[in-house]
Coordinates of C-alpha atoms and ligand atoms in Angstrom, one line a residue:
M1 CA 0.0 0.0 0.0
S2 CA 1.4 3.4 -0.9
A3 CA 1.2 6.6 1.3
G4 CA -2.3 8.2 1.4
Q5 CA -4.0 5.0 0.5
S6 CA -6.9 3.7 2.6
L7 CA -6.3 0.5 4.6
L8 CA -8.3 -2.6 3.8
C9 CA -9.8 -4.0 7.0
L10 CA -11.2 -7.6 7.0
S11 CA -14.3 -7.9 9.2
L12 CA -14.2 -11.2 10.9
T13 CA -17.7 -12.5 11.6
S14 CA -17.3 -16.2 12.4
S15 CA -18.7 -17.5 15.7
T16 CA -15.3 -18.8 17.1
L17 CA -12.0 -17.1 17.6
A18 CA -10.2 -20.1 16.0
E19 CA -12.2 -19.7 12.7
N20 CA -11.5 -15.9 12.7
L21 CA -7.8 -16.5 13.3
A22 CA -7.7 -18.9 10.4
L23 CA -9.4 -16.3 8.1
A24 CA -7.0 -13.6 9.2
R25 CA -4.1 -15.9 8.3
R26 CA -5.7 -17.0 5.0
Y27 CA -6.2 -13.4 3.8
Q28 CA -3.3 -11.6 5.5
R29 CA -1.6 -10.8 2.1
L30 CA -4.7 -9.2 0.8
V31 CA -5.7 -7.0 3.7
D32 CA -3.9 -4.5 6.1
M33 CA -5.8 -5.2 9.3
V34 CA -8.7 -7.1 10.8
E35 CA -11.8 -6.2 12.8
I36 CA -13.0 -8.8 15.2
R37 CA -16.7 -8.6 15.5
V38 CA -17.3 -9.8 19.1
D39 CA -21.1 -9.5 18.6
F40 CA -20.9 -12.4 16.1
L41 CA -18.9 -14.6 18.5
E42 CA -20.5 -17.4 20.6
Q43 CA -20.6 -16.4 24.3
S44 CA -18.1 -19.2 25.2
Q45 CA -15.5 -17.3 23.1
W46 CA -15.8 -13.9 24.9
S47 CA -13.2 -14.8 27.6
G48 CA -10.5 -15.4 24.8
I49 CA -10.7 -12.0 23.0
G50 CA -7.8 -10.5 25.0
K51 CA -5.4 -13.2 23.4
F52 CA -6.6 -12.7 19.8
P53 CA -4.3 -9.8 18.8
L54 CA -1.3 -11.7 20.1
E55 CA -1.9 -14.6 17.7
C56 CA -3.3 -12.5 14.8
P57 CA -0.7 -11.6 12.1
L58 CA -2.3 -8.2 11.5
P59 CA -3.3 -5.2 13.6
S60 CA -6.7 -5.7 15.1
L61 CA -9.7 -3.6 15.8
C62 CA -12.2 -4.7 18.4
T63 CA -15.9 -4.0 17.7
I64 CA -19.0 -5.1 19.7
R65 CA -21.9 -3.7 17.7
R66 CA -25.4 -3.4 19.3
R67 CA -28.6 -4.4 17.4
C68 CA -29.7 -0.8 17.2
D69 CA -26.5 0.1 15.3
G70 CA -26.9 -2.8 12.8
G71 CA -24.9 -5.4 14.8
S72 CA -25.9 -8.6 16.7
W73 CA -25.1 -7.8 20.3
I74 CA -28.1 -8.4 22.6
A75 CA -26.4 -9.2 26.0
P76 CA -26.4 -6.6 28.8
E77 CA -24.5 -3.4 28.1
E78 CA -22.3 -3.8 31.2
I79 CA -20.8 -7.0 29.8
R80 CA -20.1 -5.2 26.5
L81 CA -18.3 -2.4 28.3
Q82 CA -16.3 -4.9 30.3
L83 CA -15.2 -6.7 27.1
L84 CA -14.3 -3.3 25.4
Q85 CA -12.1 -2.6 28.4
T86 CA -10.5 -6.1 28.1
A87 CA -9.7 -5.2 24.5
A88 CA -8.2 -1.9 25.5
N89 CA -6.0 -3.7 28.1
S90 CA -4.8 -6.1 25.4
N91 CA -2.9 -5.6 22.2
Y92 CA -5.7 -4.3 20.0
S93 CA -4.6 -1.3 17.9
Y94 CA -8.1 0.1 17.7
I95 CA -11.3 0.0 19.8
D96 CA -14.6 0.9 18.3
L97 CA -16.8 3.0 20.6
E98 CA -20.2 4.4 19.5
A99 CA -20.9 8.1 19.5
D100 CA -23.3 8.0 22.5
L101 CA -20.6 6.4 24.9
P102 CA -18.7 8.9 27.1
E103 CA -15.1 9.9 26.1
R104 CA -13.5 7.8 28.9
T105 CA -15.6 4.7 28.4
V106 CA -12.4 2.7 28.3
S107 CA -8.8 3.7 29.3
L108 CA -6.3 3.0 26.5
R109 CA -3.2 1.1 27.5
L110 CA -0.8 1.3 24.5
P111 CA 0.6 4.6 23.4
N112 CA -0.5 4.1 19.7
Q113 CA -3.9 2.6 20.5
R114 CA -6.7 4.6 19.0
V115 CA -10.5 4.8 19.3
I116 CA -12.7 4.6 16.2
R117 CA -15.7 6.7 17.3
S118 CA -18.6 5.4 15.3
S119 CA -22.1 6.5 14.4
H120 CA -24.4 4.1 12.4
D121 CA -27.7 4.4 10.7
P122 CA -28.8 1.0 9.3
R123 CA -32.1 2.6 8.0
G124 CA -31.2 5.8 6.2
T125 CA -28.9 8.9 6.0
P126 CA -29.5 11.5 8.6
S127 CA -30.1 15.0 7.4
N128 CA -27.5 16.5 9.8
L129 CA -24.6 14.4 8.4
S130 CA -22.2 17.4 8.3
L131 CA -22.9 18.3 11.9
L132 CA -22.6 14.7 13.0
A133 CA -19.2 14.4 11.3
R134 CA -17.9 17.6 12.9
G135 CA -18.7 16.6 16.5
L136 CA -17.8 12.9 16.4
A137 CA -14.1 12.6 17.4
R138 CA -13.5 13.8 21.0
N139 CA -9.7 14.0 20.9
D140 CA -6.6 13.4 18.7
R141 CA -6.7 9.6 19.5
E142 CA -10.1 9.2 18.0
I143 CA -10.9 8.6 14.3
P144 CA -14.5 9.5 13.4
K145 CA -16.5 6.8 11.6
I146 CA -19.9 7.3 10.0
A147 CA -21.7 4.4 8.4
V148 CA -25.2 5.3 7.0
T149 CA -27.6 3.8 4.5
P150 CA -28.0 5.9 1.3
R151 CA -31.5 5.5 -0.1
G152 CA -30.7 7.2 -3.4
I153 CA -28.1 9.2 -5.3
S154 CA -28.9 12.4 -3.4
D155 CA -27.8 10.6 -0.1
L156 CA -24.6 9.4 -1.8
K157 CA -23.8 12.9 -3.0
E158 CA -24.2 14.2 0.6
I159 CA -22.0 11.5 2.0
I160 CA -19.2 12.3 -0.6
S161 CA -19.5 16.0 0.0
V162 CA -19.2 15.6 3.8
A163 CA -16.2 13.2 3.3
H164 CA -14.5 15.8 1.1
K165 CA -15.0 18.6 3.7
M166 CA -13.5 16.5 6.5
T167 CA -9.8 16.8 7.4
G168 CA -7.6 14.3 9.1
P169 CA -8.2 10.5 9.3
R170 CA -11.9 9.6 8.9
I171 CA -14.1 6.8 7.8
I172 CA -17.3 7.6 6.0
I173 CA -19.2 4.8 4.4
G174 CA -22.5 4.3 2.6
M175 CA -23.9 0.8 3.3
G176 CA -26.0 -1.2 0.7
D177 CA -26.0 -1.0 -3.1
Y178 CA -26.0 2.8 -3.4
G179 CA -23.0 3.0 -1.0
I180 CA -20.7 0.5 -2.9
P181 CA -18.7 3.4 -4.5
T182 CA -17.8 4.8 -1.1
R183 CA -16.1 1.4 -0.3
L184 CA -14.3 1.1 -3.6
L185 CA -13.3 4.8 -3.8
A186 CA -12.3 5.0 -0.1
T187 CA -9.0 6.6 -0.9
R188 CA -10.7 9.2 -3.1
L189 CA -12.9 10.1 -0.1
G190 CA -9.9 10.4 2.2
N191 CA -11.0 7.4 4.2
F192 CA -8.6 5.9 6.7
L193 CA -9.9 2.4 6.0
T194 CA -12.6 0.5 4.3
F195 CA -14.1 -2.8 5.3
T196 CA -14.2 -6.2 3.5
S197 CA -15.6 -9.5 4.6
V198 CA -15.9 -13.2 3.7
G199 CA -19.0 -15.4 4.4
R200 CA -21.4 -13.4 6.6
N201 CA -21.2 -9.7 5.7
A202 CA -20.6 -7.4 8.7
A203 CA -22.6 -4.7 6.9
P204 CA -24.6 -4.6 3.7
G205 CA -22.6 -3.9 0.5
Q206 CA -19.2 -5.2 1.7
L207 CA -17.2 -7.0 -1.0
D208 CA -14.8 -9.9 -0.3
P209 CA -11.0 -9.3 -0.2
V210 CA -10.4 -11.2 -3.4
T211 CA -12.9 -9.1 -5.3
M212 CA -11.5 -5.9 -3.8
Q213 CA -7.9 -6.7 -4.6
C214 CA -7.9 -9.0 -7.6
L215 CA -10.9 -7.6 -9.5
Y216 CA -11.0 -3.9 -8.4
R217 CA -7.2 -3.6 -7.6
F218 CA -8.1 -1.7 -4.5
G219 CA -5.2 0.4 -3.2
T220 CA -3.0 -0.2 -6.2
F221 CA -3.2 3.2 -7.9
E222 CA -1.8 6.6 -7.2
S223 CA -4.4 9.3 -6.6
G224 CA -6.2 10.7 -9.6
F225 CA -6.6 7.3 -11.4
P226 CA -9.5 7.2 -13.9
V227 CA -12.8 5.9 -12.8
F228 CA -15.3 4.1 -15.1
G229 CA -18.5 2.4 -14.2
I230 CA -22.0 1.3 -15.1
I231 CA -25.2 3.1 -14.2
G232 CA -28.5 1.3 -13.9
N233 CA -31.2 0.3 -11.4
P234 CA -30.9 -2.4 -10.2
I235 CA -27.2 -2.9 -10.8
T236 CA -25.7 -5.6 -8.6
H237 CA -26.5 -8.4 -11.1
S238 CA -24.4 -6.7 -13.8
R239 CA -21.4 -8.6 -15.1
S240 CA -19.9 -5.5 -16.7
P241 CA -17.5 -4.8 -13.7
E242 CA -16.1 -8.3 -14.2
V243 CA -15.6 -7.7 -18.0
H244 CA -14.1 -4.2 -17.8
N245 CA -11.9 -4.6 -14.7
R246 CA -10.4 -7.8 -16.1
G247 CA -9.7 -5.9 -19.3
L248 CA -8.1 -3.0 -17.5
S249 CA -6.0 -5.2 -15.4
S250 CA -4.9 -7.5 -18.3
A251 CA -3.9 -4.4 -20.3
S252 CA -2.1 -2.8 -17.3
V253 CA -4.3 0.3 -17.6
P254 CA -4.8 2.1 -14.3
G255 CA -8.4 2.6 -13.4
M256 CA -11.4 1.1 -11.7
Y257 CA -14.8 0.2 -13.2
I258 CA -17.6 0.5 -10.5
P259 CA -21.3 -0.4 -10.4
F260 CA -23.3 2.7 -9.6
R261 CA -27.0 2.1 -8.6
V262 CA -28.6 5.3 -10.0
D263 CA -32.2 6.4 -9.3
S264 CA -31.7 10.1 -10.3
L265 CA -29.7 10.6 -13.5
A266 CA -29.6 14.3 -13.1
E267 CA -28.0 14.1 -9.6
F268 CA -25.6 11.4 -10.6
L269 CA -24.4 13.3 -13.7
E270 CA -23.6 16.2 -11.4
L271 CA -21.7 13.9 -9.0
A272 CA -19.7 12.1 -11.7
P273 CA -17.1 14.8 -12.4
V274 CA -16.5 15.2 -8.6
L275 CA -15.6 11.5 -8.6
G276 CA -13.3 11.8 -11.6
I277 CA -15.4 9.6 -13.8
H278 CA -14.1 9.3 -17.4
G279 CA -16.5 6.9 -18.9
L280 CA -19.8 5.1 -18.2
S281 CA -21.8 2.2 -19.5
V282 CA -25.6 2.8 -19.3
T283 CA -28.1 0.1 -18.7
I284 CA -31.8 -0.3 -17.9
P285 CA -33.7 2.0 -17.2
H286 CA -31.5 4.9 -18.3
K287 CA -30.6 4.2 -21.9
E288 CA -33.2 6.5 -23.3
T289 CA -33.7 9.0 -20.5
V290 CA -29.9 9.8 -20.5
V291 CA -30.0 11.3 -24.1
P292 CA -31.3 14.8 -23.2
F293 CA -28.3 15.2 -20.8
L294 CA -25.7 14.7 -23.5
A295 CA -23.6 17.5 -25.0
R296 CA -22.8 15.5 -28.1
V297 CA -24.1 12.2 -29.6
D298 CA -22.9 10.0 -32.3
S299 CA -25.0 9.0 -35.3
S300 CA -26.2 5.7 -33.8
V301 CA -27.5 7.5 -30.6
K302 CA -29.3 10.0 -32.8
A303 CA -31.0 7.3 -34.9
V304 CA -31.8 4.9 -32.1
E305 CA -32.6 7.6 -29.5
A306 CA -30.8 5.4 -26.9
C307 CA -27.3 5.5 -25.5
N308 CA -25.3 2.9 -23.7
T309 CA -21.9 4.6 -23.4
L310 CA -20.9 8.0 -22.1
L311 CA -17.5 9.7 -22.3
W312 CA -16.6 12.8 -20.3
E313 CA -15.0 15.1 -22.8
D314 CA -14.3 18.9 -22.7
G315 CA -16.6 19.4 -19.7
G316 CA -19.6 17.5 -21.1
W317 CA -20.8 14.0 -21.9
T318 CA -20.6 12.5 -25.4
G319 CA -23.0 9.6 -26.0
Y320 CA -22.4 6.4 -28.1
N321 CA -24.4 3.3 -28.7
T322 CA -22.2 0.2 -28.8
D323 CA -25.2 -2.1 -28.8
V324 CA -25.4 -1.5 -32.5
A325 CA -21.8 -2.7 -33.2
G326 CA -22.1 -5.3 -30.5
F327 CA -25.1 -6.9 -32.1
L328 CA -23.6 -6.9 -35.6
S329 CA -20.3 -8.3 -34.5
P330 CA -21.1 -12.0 -34.7
L331 CA -23.1 -11.4 -37.9
N332 CA -20.5 -9.3 -39.9
R333 CA -19.3 -12.2 -42.1
L334 CA -22.8 -13.5 -42.8
L335 CA -24.0 -10.1 -43.7
S336 CA -21.0 -9.3 -46.0
T337 CA -21.6 -12.5 -47.9
G338 CA -25.2 -11.7 -48.4
Y339 CA -26.4 -14.7 -46.5
I340 CA -28.9 -12.7 -44.5
R341 CA -31.3 -10.7 -46.6
R342 CA -34.5 -10.9 -44.6
A343 CA -34.8 -10.9 -40.8
T344 CA -37.4 -11.0 -38.0
V345 CA -36.8 -8.9 -34.9
V346 CA -39.0 -9.8 -32.0
G347 CA -39.5 -6.8 -29.7
A348 CA -39.8 -3.1 -30.1
G349 CA -38.0 -1.8 -27.0
G350 CA -34.5 -0.2 -26.7
A351 CA -32.6 -3.3 -27.8
A352 CA -34.9 -4.0 -30.7
R353 CA -34.6 -0.4 -31.9
A354 CA -30.8 -0.6 -32.0
I355 CA -30.9 -4.1 -33.7
S356 CA -33.4 -3.2 -36.4
W357 CA -31.6 0.0 -37.1
A358 CA -28.3 -2.0 -37.4
L359 CA -30.0 -4.5 -39.8
R360 CA -31.6 -1.8 -42.0
G361 CA -28.1 -0.2 -42.2
A362 CA -26.8 -3.5 -43.6
N363 CA -29.6 -3.5 -46.2
V364 CA -31.6 -6.3 -44.6
D365 CA -35.4 -6.3 -44.9
V366 CA -36.9 -6.4 -41.4
L367 CA -40.2 -7.6 -39.9
I368 CA -40.9 -6.2 -36.4
V369 CA -42.9 -8.5 -34.1
N370 CA -44.1 -7.1 -30.8
R371 CA -46.8 -7.8 -28.1
N372 CA -47.8 -4.1 -28.4
L373 CA -48.6 -3.7 -32.1
R374 CA -48.7 0.1 -32.0
R375 CA -45.0 0.1 -30.7
A376 CA -44.1 -2.3 -33.5
Q377 CA -45.8 -0.2 -36.1
A378 CA -44.1 3.0 -34.9
L379 CA -40.6 1.4 -35.0
A380 CA -41.3 -0.1 -38.4
A381 CA -42.4 3.2 -39.8
N382 CA -39.3 4.9 -38.4
I383 CA -36.8 2.5 -40.1
G384 CA -38.7 1.3 -43.1
A385 CA -39.8 -2.2 -42.0
D386 CA -42.9 -4.4 -41.8
S387 CA -44.7 -5.2 -38.5
I388 CA -47.0 -7.7 -37.0
A389 CA -48.4 -8.4 -33.5
L390 CA -47.0 -11.2 -31.5
N391 CA -50.4 -12.9 -31.1
D392 CA -51.5 -12.5 -34.7
V393 CA -52.7 -15.9 -36.2
N394 CA -50.7 -15.2 -39.3
L395 CA -47.4 -14.8 -37.4
P396 CA -45.8 -18.2 -38.5
G397 CA -46.4 -17.5 -42.2
R398 CA -45.1 -13.9 -41.9
V399 CA -42.0 -14.9 -40.0
E400 CA -41.3 -17.6 -42.6
Q401 CA -40.9 -14.8 -45.2
F402 CA -38.3 -13.0 -43.0
S403 CA -36.5 -16.0 -41.6
D404 CA -32.8 -15.9 -42.7
L405 CA -32.3 -14.5 -39.2
I406 CA -34.6 -14.4 -36.2
V407 CA -33.6 -12.1 -33.4
Q408 CA -35.3 -12.4 -30.0
A409 CA -35.0 -8.9 -28.4
T410 CA -37.7 -8.9 -25.8
S411 CA -37.0 -9.5 -22.1
V412 CA -39.0 -12.8 -22.3
G413 CA -36.7 -15.7 -21.5
M414 CA -34.6 -13.6 -19.1
K415 CA -34.2 -15.1 -15.7
S416 CA -35.8 -12.9 -13.0
S417 CA -36.6 -14.1 -9.6
A418 CA -39.7 -11.9 -9.6
E419 CA -41.1 -13.3 -12.9
D420 CA -40.0 -16.9 -13.4
S421 CA -43.0 -17.4 -15.6
L422 CA -41.2 -15.3 -18.2
L423 CA -38.7 -18.2 -18.6
K424 CA -40.3 -19.2 -21.9
D425 CA -40.0 -19.0 -25.6
P426 CA -41.9 -15.9 -26.9
I427 CA -42.3 -17.2 -30.4
A428 CA -43.2 -20.8 -29.5
S429 CA -46.0 -20.7 -32.2
V430 CA -43.4 -20.2 -34.9
P431 CA -41.9 -23.5 -36.2
L432 CA -38.2 -23.7 -36.9
T433 CA -36.9 -25.7 -39.9
G434 CA -33.2 -25.7 -39.1
R435 CA -32.4 -23.2 -41.9
E436 CA -32.8 -20.1 -39.7
I437 CA -30.1 -18.3 -37.8
V438 CA -31.5 -17.8 -34.3
Y439 CA -30.0 -15.0 -32.2
D440 CA -31.4 -14.4 -28.6
V441 CA -30.1 -11.2 -27.0
V442 CA -31.0 -12.4 -23.5
Y443 CA -27.9 -13.6 -21.7
T444 CA -29.3 -14.7 -18.3
P445 CA -29.6 -17.7 -18.8
I446 CA -27.3 -18.1 -21.8
D447 CA -29.2 -21.1 -23.1
T448 CA -32.7 -19.6 -23.3
P449 CA -35.8 -21.7 -24.1
L450 CA -35.8 -20.3 -27.7
L451 CA -32.1 -21.2 -28.2
Q452 CA -32.7 -24.7 -26.9
R453 CA -35.5 -25.2 -29.4
A454 CA -33.4 -23.8 -32.2
N455 CA -30.5 -26.1 -31.3
K456 CA -32.8 -29.1 -31.4
A457 CA -34.1 -28.0 -34.8
G458 CA -30.5 -27.8 -36.1
C459 CA -30.4 -24.0 -36.5
M460 CA -27.2 -21.9 -36.2
V461 CA -27.6 -20.2 -32.8
I462 CA -26.1 -17.0 -31.4
S463 CA -26.4 -16.3 -27.7
G464 CA -26.8 -12.9 -26.0
V465 CA -23.3 -13.3 -24.5
E466 CA -21.8 -12.6 -28.0
M467 CA -23.5 -9.2 -28.1
L468 CA -22.8 -8.5 -24.4
L469 CA -19.1 -9.0 -24.9
A470 CA -18.8 -7.3 -28.3
Q471 CA -20.6 -4.2 -27.1
A472 CA -18.4 -4.2 -23.9
F473 CA -15.2 -4.5 -25.9
E474 CA -16.3 -1.6 -28.1
Q475 CA -16.9 0.4 -24.9
F476 CA -13.5 -0.6 -23.6
R477 CA -11.9 0.9 -26.8
L478 CA -13.8 4.1 -26.3
F479 CA -12.8 4.3 -22.6
T480 CA -9.1 3.5 -23.0
G481 CA -8.2 4.1 -26.6
I482 CA -6.9 0.5 -26.9
D483 CA -8.4 -2.9 -27.9
Y484 CA -9.7 -5.3 -25.3
P485 CA -6.8 -7.7 -24.7
L486 CA -7.3 -10.8 -26.8
C487 CA -6.0 -13.3 -24.2
E488 CA -8.4 -11.9 -21.6
S489 CA -11.4 -12.0 -24.0
K490 CA -10.7 -15.7 -24.5
R491 CA -10.6 -16.3 -20.8
L492 CA -13.7 -14.3 -20.3
R493 CA -15.6 -16.3 -22.9
E494 CA -14.6 -19.5 -21.1
T495 CA -15.9 -18.0 -17.8
F496 CA -19.2 -17.2 -19.4
D497 CA -19.4 -20.6 -21.2
S498 CA -18.7 -22.4 -17.9
S499 CA -21.6 -20.6 -16.2
K500 CA -24.1 -21.8 -18.8
Ligands
LIG1 P1 -37.3 -2.8 -23.0 O1 -36.9 -1.5 -23.8 O2 -37.9 -2.7 -21.7 O3 -38.2 -3.6 -24.0 C1 -38.8 -4.8 -23.6 C2 -39.4 -5.6 -24.8 O4 -39.8 -6.8 -24.3 C3 -40.6 -4.9 -25.4 O5 -40.6 -5.2 -26.8 C4 -41.8 -5.6 -24.7 O6 -43.0 -5.6 -25.5 C5 -41.2 -7.0 -24.6 N1 -41.9 -7.8 -23.6 C6 -41.7 -7.6 -22.2 N2 -42.4 -8.5 -21.6 C7 -43.1 -9.3 -22.5 C8 -43.9 -10.4 -22.4 N3 -44.3 -10.9 -21.3 N4 -44.4 -10.9 -23.6 C9 -44.0 -10.4 -24.8 N5 -43.2 -9.3 -24.9 C10 -42.7 -8.8 -23.8 O7 -36.0 -3.7 -22.8 P2 -34.7 -3.7 -23.8 O8 -33.7 -2.7 -23.3 O9 -35.1 -3.6 -25.2 O10 -34.1 -5.1 -23.4 C11 -34.7 -6.3 -23.9 C12 -33.8 -7.5 -23.6 O11 -32.6 -7.4 -24.3 C13 -33.4 -7.6 -22.1 O12 -33.5 -8.9 -21.7 C14 -32.0 -7.1 -22.1 O13 -31.2 -7.7 -21.0 C15 -31.5 -7.6 -23.4 N6 -30.3 -6.9 -23.9 C16 -29.2 -7.6 -24.1 C17 -28.1 -7.0 -24.6 C18 -26.8 -7.8 -24.8 O14 -25.7 -7.2 -24.9 N7 -26.9 -9.1 -25.0 C19 -28.0 -5.6 -24.8 C20 -29.2 -4.9 -24.6 C21 -30.4 -5.6 -24.1 P3 -44.1 -4.5 -25.3 O15 -43.6 -3.3 -26.2 O16 -45.3 -5.1 -25.8 O17 -44.2 -4.1 -23.9

């Protein structure tokens, strides 16, 4: 770790000291210190906490978090205070004391021992965050720590603004999905440390040490490194951080690609330059609503009226749509040889718009099929295509006329815990002869019901992973100015294939 970097602290949440010690030893090369969470220990272990720092290979922090602060401690307060004093009498480097405890709750024994003076809100973000931060540390041996739960981007903005106003060592963390950037960008916030955990999370949003160090390369860069990311809502399911961080690492490009859960685009786009964001991927539901915020757009964004890539250039955002090139990538050879002349596109949403525009640009005649006929007709009129409703009795015959390529571009077939009923083939009424190329843009699961049927019929099939990776590689080129490393793209494809 270089000077000015935040420390990475492994929260140990096992129920025995022996298990915690084993974890500290296993991860000692990836983290700088450990936090022993006494509130997660079995009662029989409490008497051994004084010995823990003597055996632990890393500096230790002792924390006994109460239920009201998001922890698990339910035994009497006097026992908690006794255990905290035991920790202060032992070799712990840091003792965590909540804001409501008096200054001299414990007397410190070692000259370098410090108190982390903490304030938690597991439910939200208090409106007086700035005031709270100012009054937290009681003396020079105390490091203020605030851990709150942002409920949206405006809370995240406030947390970051408060962090930037604070001087001296501090810890200010947003818990949950909205707060993940405060953990990954701890150094940029001036945080003294950030937490990581394995197994049971000590707090919502913590990432494990391997992900922090090997994927995000936490603590590796000098200050001012470029930040990239993906904005969407929800966002934690996205595989883009895996794709982009692996590419950056393999190409030895400094930078971190972060998932940003975004509810308010306007507020996020104000925050982005403060965080030093150079480029962003855009996903559902922001691809269309982001367009009015852009200073410049390329021709595909103009035509498709949707944008999936932003670059911060000359004080404003430039928008690109790499879905177009990403979709075409596995088809380029087939299109250039004239093998595909007529195609069916199922869907009329954002993805279908980019796809049908790309196909029309390659001189392919297109039939748009959609549940909502009016939407299909509007898209067809826009790009010069035919249209038909998904439930039209004439659907099989019409598709047969446009069946060199059949593209499935609805969200049907996509795995979603909320709507497992959607795990089906949206064009089950259309027979497949084996002559068609069938391309499903859904990538979770990779082997969709439609692709399974197409495979059985002997069709050539293309999965949504092809488009996902190709559009991401195009984004990578825009973000970094270099091609995605070939060796990493091969490894990535293997990772995706093995998760089929
Ligand atoms: P969108 O704008 O919300 O459009 C959704 C489309 O799905 C609409 O055509 C909608 O029809 C249709 N649909 C939804 N539920 C349906 C149902 N129960 N029965 C029939 N049709 C239904 O979404 P999008 O951005 O176009 O994304 C569509 C899919 O493409 C998603 O699964 C997304 O993950 C995937 N995608 C993949 C990639 C990739 O790189 N592989 C890139 C972009 C998108 P109505 O108009 O009738 O509502």
